[in-house]
Coordinates of C-alpha atoms in Angstrom, one line a residue:
X1 CA -44.8 -11.7 -58.7
X2 CA -42.6 -15.1 -59.5
X3 CA -38.7 -14.5 -58.5
X4 CA -36.4 -17.5 -60.5
X5 CA -34.1 -17.3 -57.3
X6 CA -33.5 -17.9 -53.3
X7 CA -34.0 -15.0 -50.3
X8 CA -30.0 -14.3 -50.4
X9 CA -29.0 -15.1 -46.9
X10 CA -28.1 -10.3 -46.4
X11 CA -31.6 -10.7 -45.8
X12 CA -32.6 -13.5 -43.5
X13 CA -30.3 -11.6 -41.2
X14 CA -32.1 -8.4 -42.1
X15 CA -35.4 -10.4 -40.6
X16 CA -34.1 -11.4 -37.8
X17 CA -32.9 -8.3 -36.3
X18 CA -35.6 -6.2 -37.7
X19 CA -37.8 -8.4 -35.6
X20 CA -35.6 -8.1 -32.8
X21 CA -35.7 -4.2 -33.2
X22 CA -39.7 -4.4 -33.6
X23 CA -39.9 -7.0 -30.6
X24 CA -38.3 -4.4 -29.0
X25 CA -40.7 -1.7 -29.9
X26 CA -43.5 -3.9 -28.8
X27 CA -42.8 -4.0 -25.8
X28 CA -43.6 -1.0 -25.1
X29 CA -46.5 0.2 -27.3
X30 CA -49.0 -3.0 -26.8
X31 CA -51.1 -3.3 -29.9
X32 CA -50.1 -1.4 -32.8
X33 CA -47.7 -4.4 -34.7
X34 CA -49.0 -1.6 -37.6
X35 CA -47.9 1.0 -36.5
X36 CA -44.7 -0.1 -35.4
X37 CA -44.0 -2.6 -39.0
X38 CA -44.3 1.0 -40.4
X39 CA -41.2 3.1 -38.5
X40 CA -39.4 0.1 -39.5
X41 CA -39.8 0.7 -42.6
X42 CA -39.7 4.3 -42.5
X43 CA -36.1 3.3 -40.8
X44 CA -35.1 0.5 -43.6
X45 CA -35.7 3.2 -45.7
X46 CA -33.3 5.6 -45.3
X47 CA -36.6 8.7 -44.4
X48 CA -38.2 9.9 -41.9
X49 CA -41.2 9.5 -39.4
X50 CA -44.2 11.7 -38.8
X51 CA -45.5 11.0 -36.4
X52 CA -49.9 12.8 -35.9
X53 CA -52.0 11.4 -33.6
X54 CA -53.9 13.5 -29.8
X55 CA -52.1 13.5 -26.2
X56 CA -51.6 10.9 -24.5
X57 CA -51.8 8.0 -27.4
X58 CA -48.0 7.5 -27.3
X59 CA -46.6 9.2 -29.7
X60 CA -43.1 9.9 -27.9
X61 CA -43.2 6.8 -26.1
X62 CA -43.3 4.8 -30.5
X63 CA -40.5 7.6 -30.8
X64 CA -38.2 6.2 -27.7
X65 CA -39.3 2.9 -28.1
X66 CA -37.3 3.3 -31.5
X67 CA -34.1 5.0 -31.0
X68 CA -33.5 3.2 -28.0
X69 CA -33.8 -0.4 -29.3
X70 CA -31.0 1.4 -31.8
X71 CA -27.1 1.3 -29.3
X72 CA -26.6 4.2 -31.2
X73 CA -26.8 8.6 -30.5
X74 CA -29.4 10.0 -30.6
X75 CA -30.8 12.9 -29.4
X76 CA -34.4 15.1 -27.9
X77 CA -35.8 18.3 -29.0
X78 CA -38.8 20.2 -27.2
X79 CA -40.0 22.0 -30.0
X80 CA -41.2 25.9 -28.6
X81 CA -42.2 29.3 -30.1
X82 CA -38.9 30.5 -29.0
X83 CA -36.2 27.7 -30.2
X84 CA -34.0 29.0 -32.8
X85 CA -32.1 26.8 -35.5
X86 CA -29.5 27.4 -34.1
X87 CA -30.8 25.5 -31.7
X88 CA -30.9 21.8 -34.2
X89 CA -28.5 22.8 -35.8
X90 CA -25.1 24.4 -34.1
X91 CA -23.4 27.4 -33.6
X92 CA -20.3 28.9 -34.3
X93 CA -18.8 30.2 -31.1
X94 CA -15.6 32.3 -30.6
X95 CA -13.0 30.9 -28.7
X96 CA -10.9 33.3 -27.3
X97 CA -7.9 30.9 -26.6
X98 CA -7.6 29.9 -29.9
X99 CA -8.8 33.0 -30.7
X100 CA -11.0 31.0 -33.7
X101 CA -14.5 30.5 -34.1
X102 CA -15.8 26.5 -33.1
X103 CA -18.5 25.1 -34.3
X104 CA -20.6 23.8 -31.8
X105 CA -23.0 20.8 -32.9
X106 CA -26.6 20.8 -32.7
X107 CA -29.1 17.4 -31.3
X108 CA -29.5 17.9 -35.0
X109 CA -26.1 15.5 -35.5
X110 CA -27.1 12.7 -34.5
X111 CA -28.4 9.3 -36.1
X112 CA -32.3 10.0 -34.5
X113 CA -33.5 13.2 -33.3
X114 CA -36.7 13.2 -31.8
X115 CA -38.7 15.5 -32.6
X116 CA -41.2 16.8 -30.1
X117 CA -44.3 18.9 -31.2
X118 CA -42.7 20.4 -34.4
X119 CA -45.3 22.5 -35.2
X120 CA -44.8 24.0 -31.4
X121 CA -41.7 26.5 -33.9
X122 CA -41.9 28.8 -35.9
X123 CA -41.8 28.3 -39.5
X124 CA -38.0 30.2 -39.5
X125 CA -37.4 27.1 -37.1
X126 CA -38.6 24.2 -38.3
X127 CA -37.0 25.1 -42.3
X128 CA -33.8 24.4 -40.4
X129 CA -34.5 20.7 -40.4
X130 CA -35.8 21.2 -44.1
X131 CA -31.3 20.4 -45.2
X132 CA -30.4 17.5 -42.7
X133 CA -33.7 15.7 -44.1
X134 CA -33.0 15.9 -47.6
X135 CA -29.2 16.8 -47.9
X136 CA -28.0 15.0 -44.5
X137 CA -26.0 17.3 -44.4
X138 CA -26.2 21.1 -42.1
X139 CA -24.5 24.2 -43.3
X140 CA -23.5 27.1 -40.4
X141 CA -21.9 29.9 -41.4
X142 CA -21.1 28.8 -45.1
X143 CA -18.6 25.5 -43.9
X144 CA -21.1 22.2 -44.5
X145 CA -20.9 19.4 -41.7
X146 CA -22.1 15.7 -43.1
X147 CA -24.5 13.6 -41.2
X148 CA -23.3 10.4 -40.2
X149 CA -25.7 7.1 -41.8
X150 CA -28.3 6.4 -41.2
X151 CA -30.4 10.0 -39.4
X152 CA -33.3 9.8 -39.2
X153 CA -35.1 12.6 -37.6
X154 CA -38.7 11.0 -35.9
X155 CA -41.8 14.5 -35.2
X156 CA -45.1 14.6 -33.6
X157 CA -47.2 17.1 -33.9
X158 CA -50.9 17.5 -32.1
X159 CA -53.6 18.4 -35.1
X160 CA -55.6 19.3 -32.0
X161 CA -54.6 21.2 -30.1
X162 CA -54.2 24.2 -32.9
X163 CA -53.2 27.7 -30.6
X164 CA -50.2 28.7 -30.5
X165 CA -49.2 26.3 -33.6
X166 CA -47.5 26.7 -36.8
X167 CA -48.8 24.3 -39.5
X168 CA -46.2 23.1 -41.1
X169 CA -45.7 24.1 -44.8
X170 CA -46.4 21.7 -47.9
X171 CA -42.4 21.6 -48.1
X172 CA -41.5 20.5 -44.8
X173 CA -44.4 18.0 -45.1
X174 CA -42.4 16.5 -48.6
X175 CA -39.4 15.8 -46.5
X176 CA -41.7 13.2 -44.5
X177 CA -41.9 9.5 -46.0
X178 CA -44.5 8.7 -44.2
X179 CA -47.0 10.6 -41.8
X180 CA -48.7 7.5 -39.3
X181 CA -52.2 8.3 -36.2
X182 CA -51.1 6.0 -33.6
X183 CA -55.2 5.7 -33.2
X184 CA -55.9 4.5 -29.1
X185 CA -54.8 1.2 -27.7
X186 CA -58.0 -1.6 -27.6
X187 CA -59.3 -2.5 -24.8
X188 CA -57.3 -5.1 -23.7
X189 CA -54.5 -3.2 -25.4
X190 CA -55.3 -0.2 -22.9
X191 CA -55.9 -3.0 -19.7
X192 CA -52.2 -4.5 -20.3
X193 CA -50.8 -1.4 -20.5
X194 CA -51.5 -0.9 -16.6
X195 CA -50.7 -3.7 -15.6
X196 CA -46.8 -3.1 -17.0
X197 CA -47.2 1.2 -17.0
X198 CA -48.3 0.9 -13.6
X199 CA -45.5 0.5 -11.4
X200 CA -43.0 2.3 -13.7
X201 CA -42.4 3.2 -17.6
X202 CA -40.8 0.4 -20.2
X203 CA -38.9 2.5 -21.5
X204 CA -36.3 2.3 -18.2
X205 CA -35.4 -1.4 -18.6
X206 CA -35.0 -0.7 -23.2
X207 CA -32.0 -2.6 -23.6
X208 CA -30.2 -1.6 -27.2
X209 CA -31.0 -5.2 -29.7
X210 CA -29.2 -4.3 -32.9
X211 CA -25.6 -1.4 -33.3
X212 CA -25.4 0.8 -35.3
X213 CA -23.5 -0.7 -37.4
X214 CA -26.7 -3.5 -38.1
X215 CA -28.8 -1.3 -38.7
X216 CA -26.5 0.4 -42.1
X217 CA -26.4 -3.2 -43.7
X218 CA -30.0 -3.6 -43.4
X219 CA -30.1 -0.2 -45.4
X220 CA -28.1 -2.1 -47.0
X221 CA -29.8 -5.3 -47.6
X222 CA -33.2 -2.5 -48.5
X223 CA -31.7 -1.1 -51.6
X224 CA -30.3 -4.0 -53.3
X225 CA -34.8 -6.0 -53.3
X226 CA -35.4 -5.9 -56.5
X227 CA -38.4 -4.0 -58.3
X228 CA -39.3 -4.7 -61.8
X229 CA -40.3 -1.9 -64.6
X230 CA -44.6 -2.5 -64.8
X231 CA -43.4 -2.4 -60.6
X232 CA -42.0 1.1 -61.4
X233 CA -44.9 2.1 -63.7
X234 CA -46.9 1.3 -60.8
X235 CA -45.9 3.9 -58.3
X236 CA -45.9 5.9 -61.6
X237 CA -48.8 5.7 -62.3
X238 CA -50.4 5.5 -59.0
X239 CA -48.6 8.9 -58.4
X240 CA -50.7 10.6 -61.3
X241 CA -53.6 9.7 -60.2
X242 CA -53.2 12.2 -57.3
X243 CA -52.1 14.8 -59.4
X244 CA -55.2 14.0 -62.4
X245 CA -57.8 14.0 -59.3
X246 CA -60.8 16.7 -58.8
X247 CA -60.4 15.3 -56.0
X248 CA -56.8 16.4 -55.4
X249 CA -56.3 20.5 -55.7
X250 CA -52.6 19.7 -55.0
X251 CA -50.9 16.2 -55.6
X252 CA -48.1 13.7 -54.8
X253 CA -44.6 15.2 -55.7
X254 CA -41.7 13.5 -57.4
X255 CA -40.2 12.9 -54.4
X256 CA -43.4 11.3 -53.0
X257 CA -42.7 8.7 -56.1
X258 CA -39.3 8.1 -55.1
X259 CA -39.9 7.8 -51.5
X260 CA -42.9 5.3 -52.2
X261 CA -40.6 3.0 -54.1
X262 CA -37.7 3.0 -51.4
X263 CA -40.4 1.9 -48.5
X264 CA -41.9 -0.3 -51.4
X265 CA -38.2 -1.8 -50.8
X266 CA -38.6 -1.9 -47.8
X267 CA -42.1 -3.3 -46.8
X268 CA -40.6 -5.5 -48.7
X269 CA -37.8 -6.6 -47.3
X270 CA -39.8 -7.5 -43.6
X271 CA -41.5 -9.6 -45.3
X272 CA -38.3 -11.9 -46.4
X273 CA -38.7 -10.9 -50.0
X274 CA -36.3 -9.7 -52.3
X275 CA -38.2 -8.2 -55.1
X276 CA -41.3 -5.3 -54.5
X277 CA -44.6 -6.9 -55.4
X278 CA -48.3 -4.1 -55.7
X279 CA -49.2 -5.1 -53.1
X280 CA -46.1 -3.6 -51.6
X281 CA -47.3 -0.2 -52.6
X282 CA -50.9 -0.4 -52.3
X283 CA -50.8 -0.9 -48.8
X284 CA -48.1 1.6 -47.3
X285 CA -49.9 4.7 -51.0
X286 CA -51.9 6.0 -47.9
X287 CA -49.6 6.8 -45.0
X288 CA -47.1 7.9 -47.4
X289 CA -48.7 10.7 -50.3
X290 CA -52.0 11.2 -48.0
X291 CA -50.4 14.0 -46.4
X292 CA -48.3 16.1 -48.9
X293 CA -52.0 15.9 -51.0
X294 CA -54.3 19.2 -50.6
X295 CA -58.7 18.3 -51.4
X296 CA -60.4 20.2 -53.4
X297 CA -63.0 22.3 -51.7
X298 CA -65.4 20.3 -53.4
X299 CA -63.7 17.9 -50.9
X300 CA -63.5 19.0 -48.6
X301 CA -67.5 19.7 -48.2
X302 CA -67.7 16.6 -48.7
X303 CA -65.9 15.7 -45.9
X304 CA -63.6 13.7 -48.7
X305 CA -60.1 13.6 -46.6
X306 CA -57.3 12.7 -49.1
X307 CA -56.9 9.2 -47.1
X308 CA -59.9 7.9 -49.0
X309 CA -59.6 9.8 -52.4
X310 CA -56.2 7.6 -52.3
X311 CA -58.4 4.5 -51.2
X312 CA -60.6 4.6 -54.3
X313 CA -58.3 6.0 -56.1
X314 CA -55.4 2.2 -55.1
X315 CA -58.6 0.7 -56.5
X316 CA -58.7 2.3 -60.1
X317 CA -55.2 2.7 -61.1
X318 CA -55.0 -0.6 -63.3
X319 CA -52.1 -2.9 -61.7
X320 CA -50.1 -4.8 -63.3
X321 CA -49.5 -9.0 -64.1
X322 CA -47.9 -10.5 -63.0
X323 CA -43.4 -11.4 -63.9
X324 CA -41.4 -13.4 -64.0
X325 CA -38.0 -12.1 -63.5

């Protein structure tokens, strides 16, 4: 898609700063550049990330590496069956000296919140994150408290070991902008991991390479990325196709359309563009939409997961023609 002006200096700064953060994370996570890029995309799109994979592939390491690469408050929550909603959001405690109730903020009051094994907690506790993730606020005992920006929840879960877990309901999954799987490393990356991680964890040496204010500026720059009307319609067509597919009994929500476009803006900005093209949407369709969908019984019988259904839909939905701004 053609444009008629140069890329803004603000966008140039974004690319440079994002490159520093990306290099910092990749010094810990070897051979997963695509995963790291998607993680940054979600951060700049003001979204939340669900990392789902088998144990030992670096899910928590990725979350911690991102958190340590940015000089901002970070809190980690280990989700367990006995965790209470107040353990996440905070609680009002009585102060005997002032004879008044005081609010004690929970770990959700941070810029980056890492939730380990989120499906280990009960649905009641999981739901404590719904308001935080959607509205960036917490309501306790009738009082509402705003969460600082940027705010990002990075949750991990193990899809294999399901004993003693509570699967995330559709409403909770829909709050996550994208879901990714780390996958096993290539043999060369695993060999390098043995050399680098053998003596000590590289996380111990990781230093912040960006400030909170810089990340805020990056997010503001992403908001200014241009999305043409044909591109917006293309995003709606892609999402509508999931609702009409006979292979899916639950299509993508209107919230997913919004988050797909937001992620596309961030994806374009990381590529050094101040405008979105169809390729941005196509590359993000699977990670942004797949976890929100439920396959039909027939698709399950044919072993057609939502990822494959989306890939087929992307090939069938007409792509808008290039236009000049």
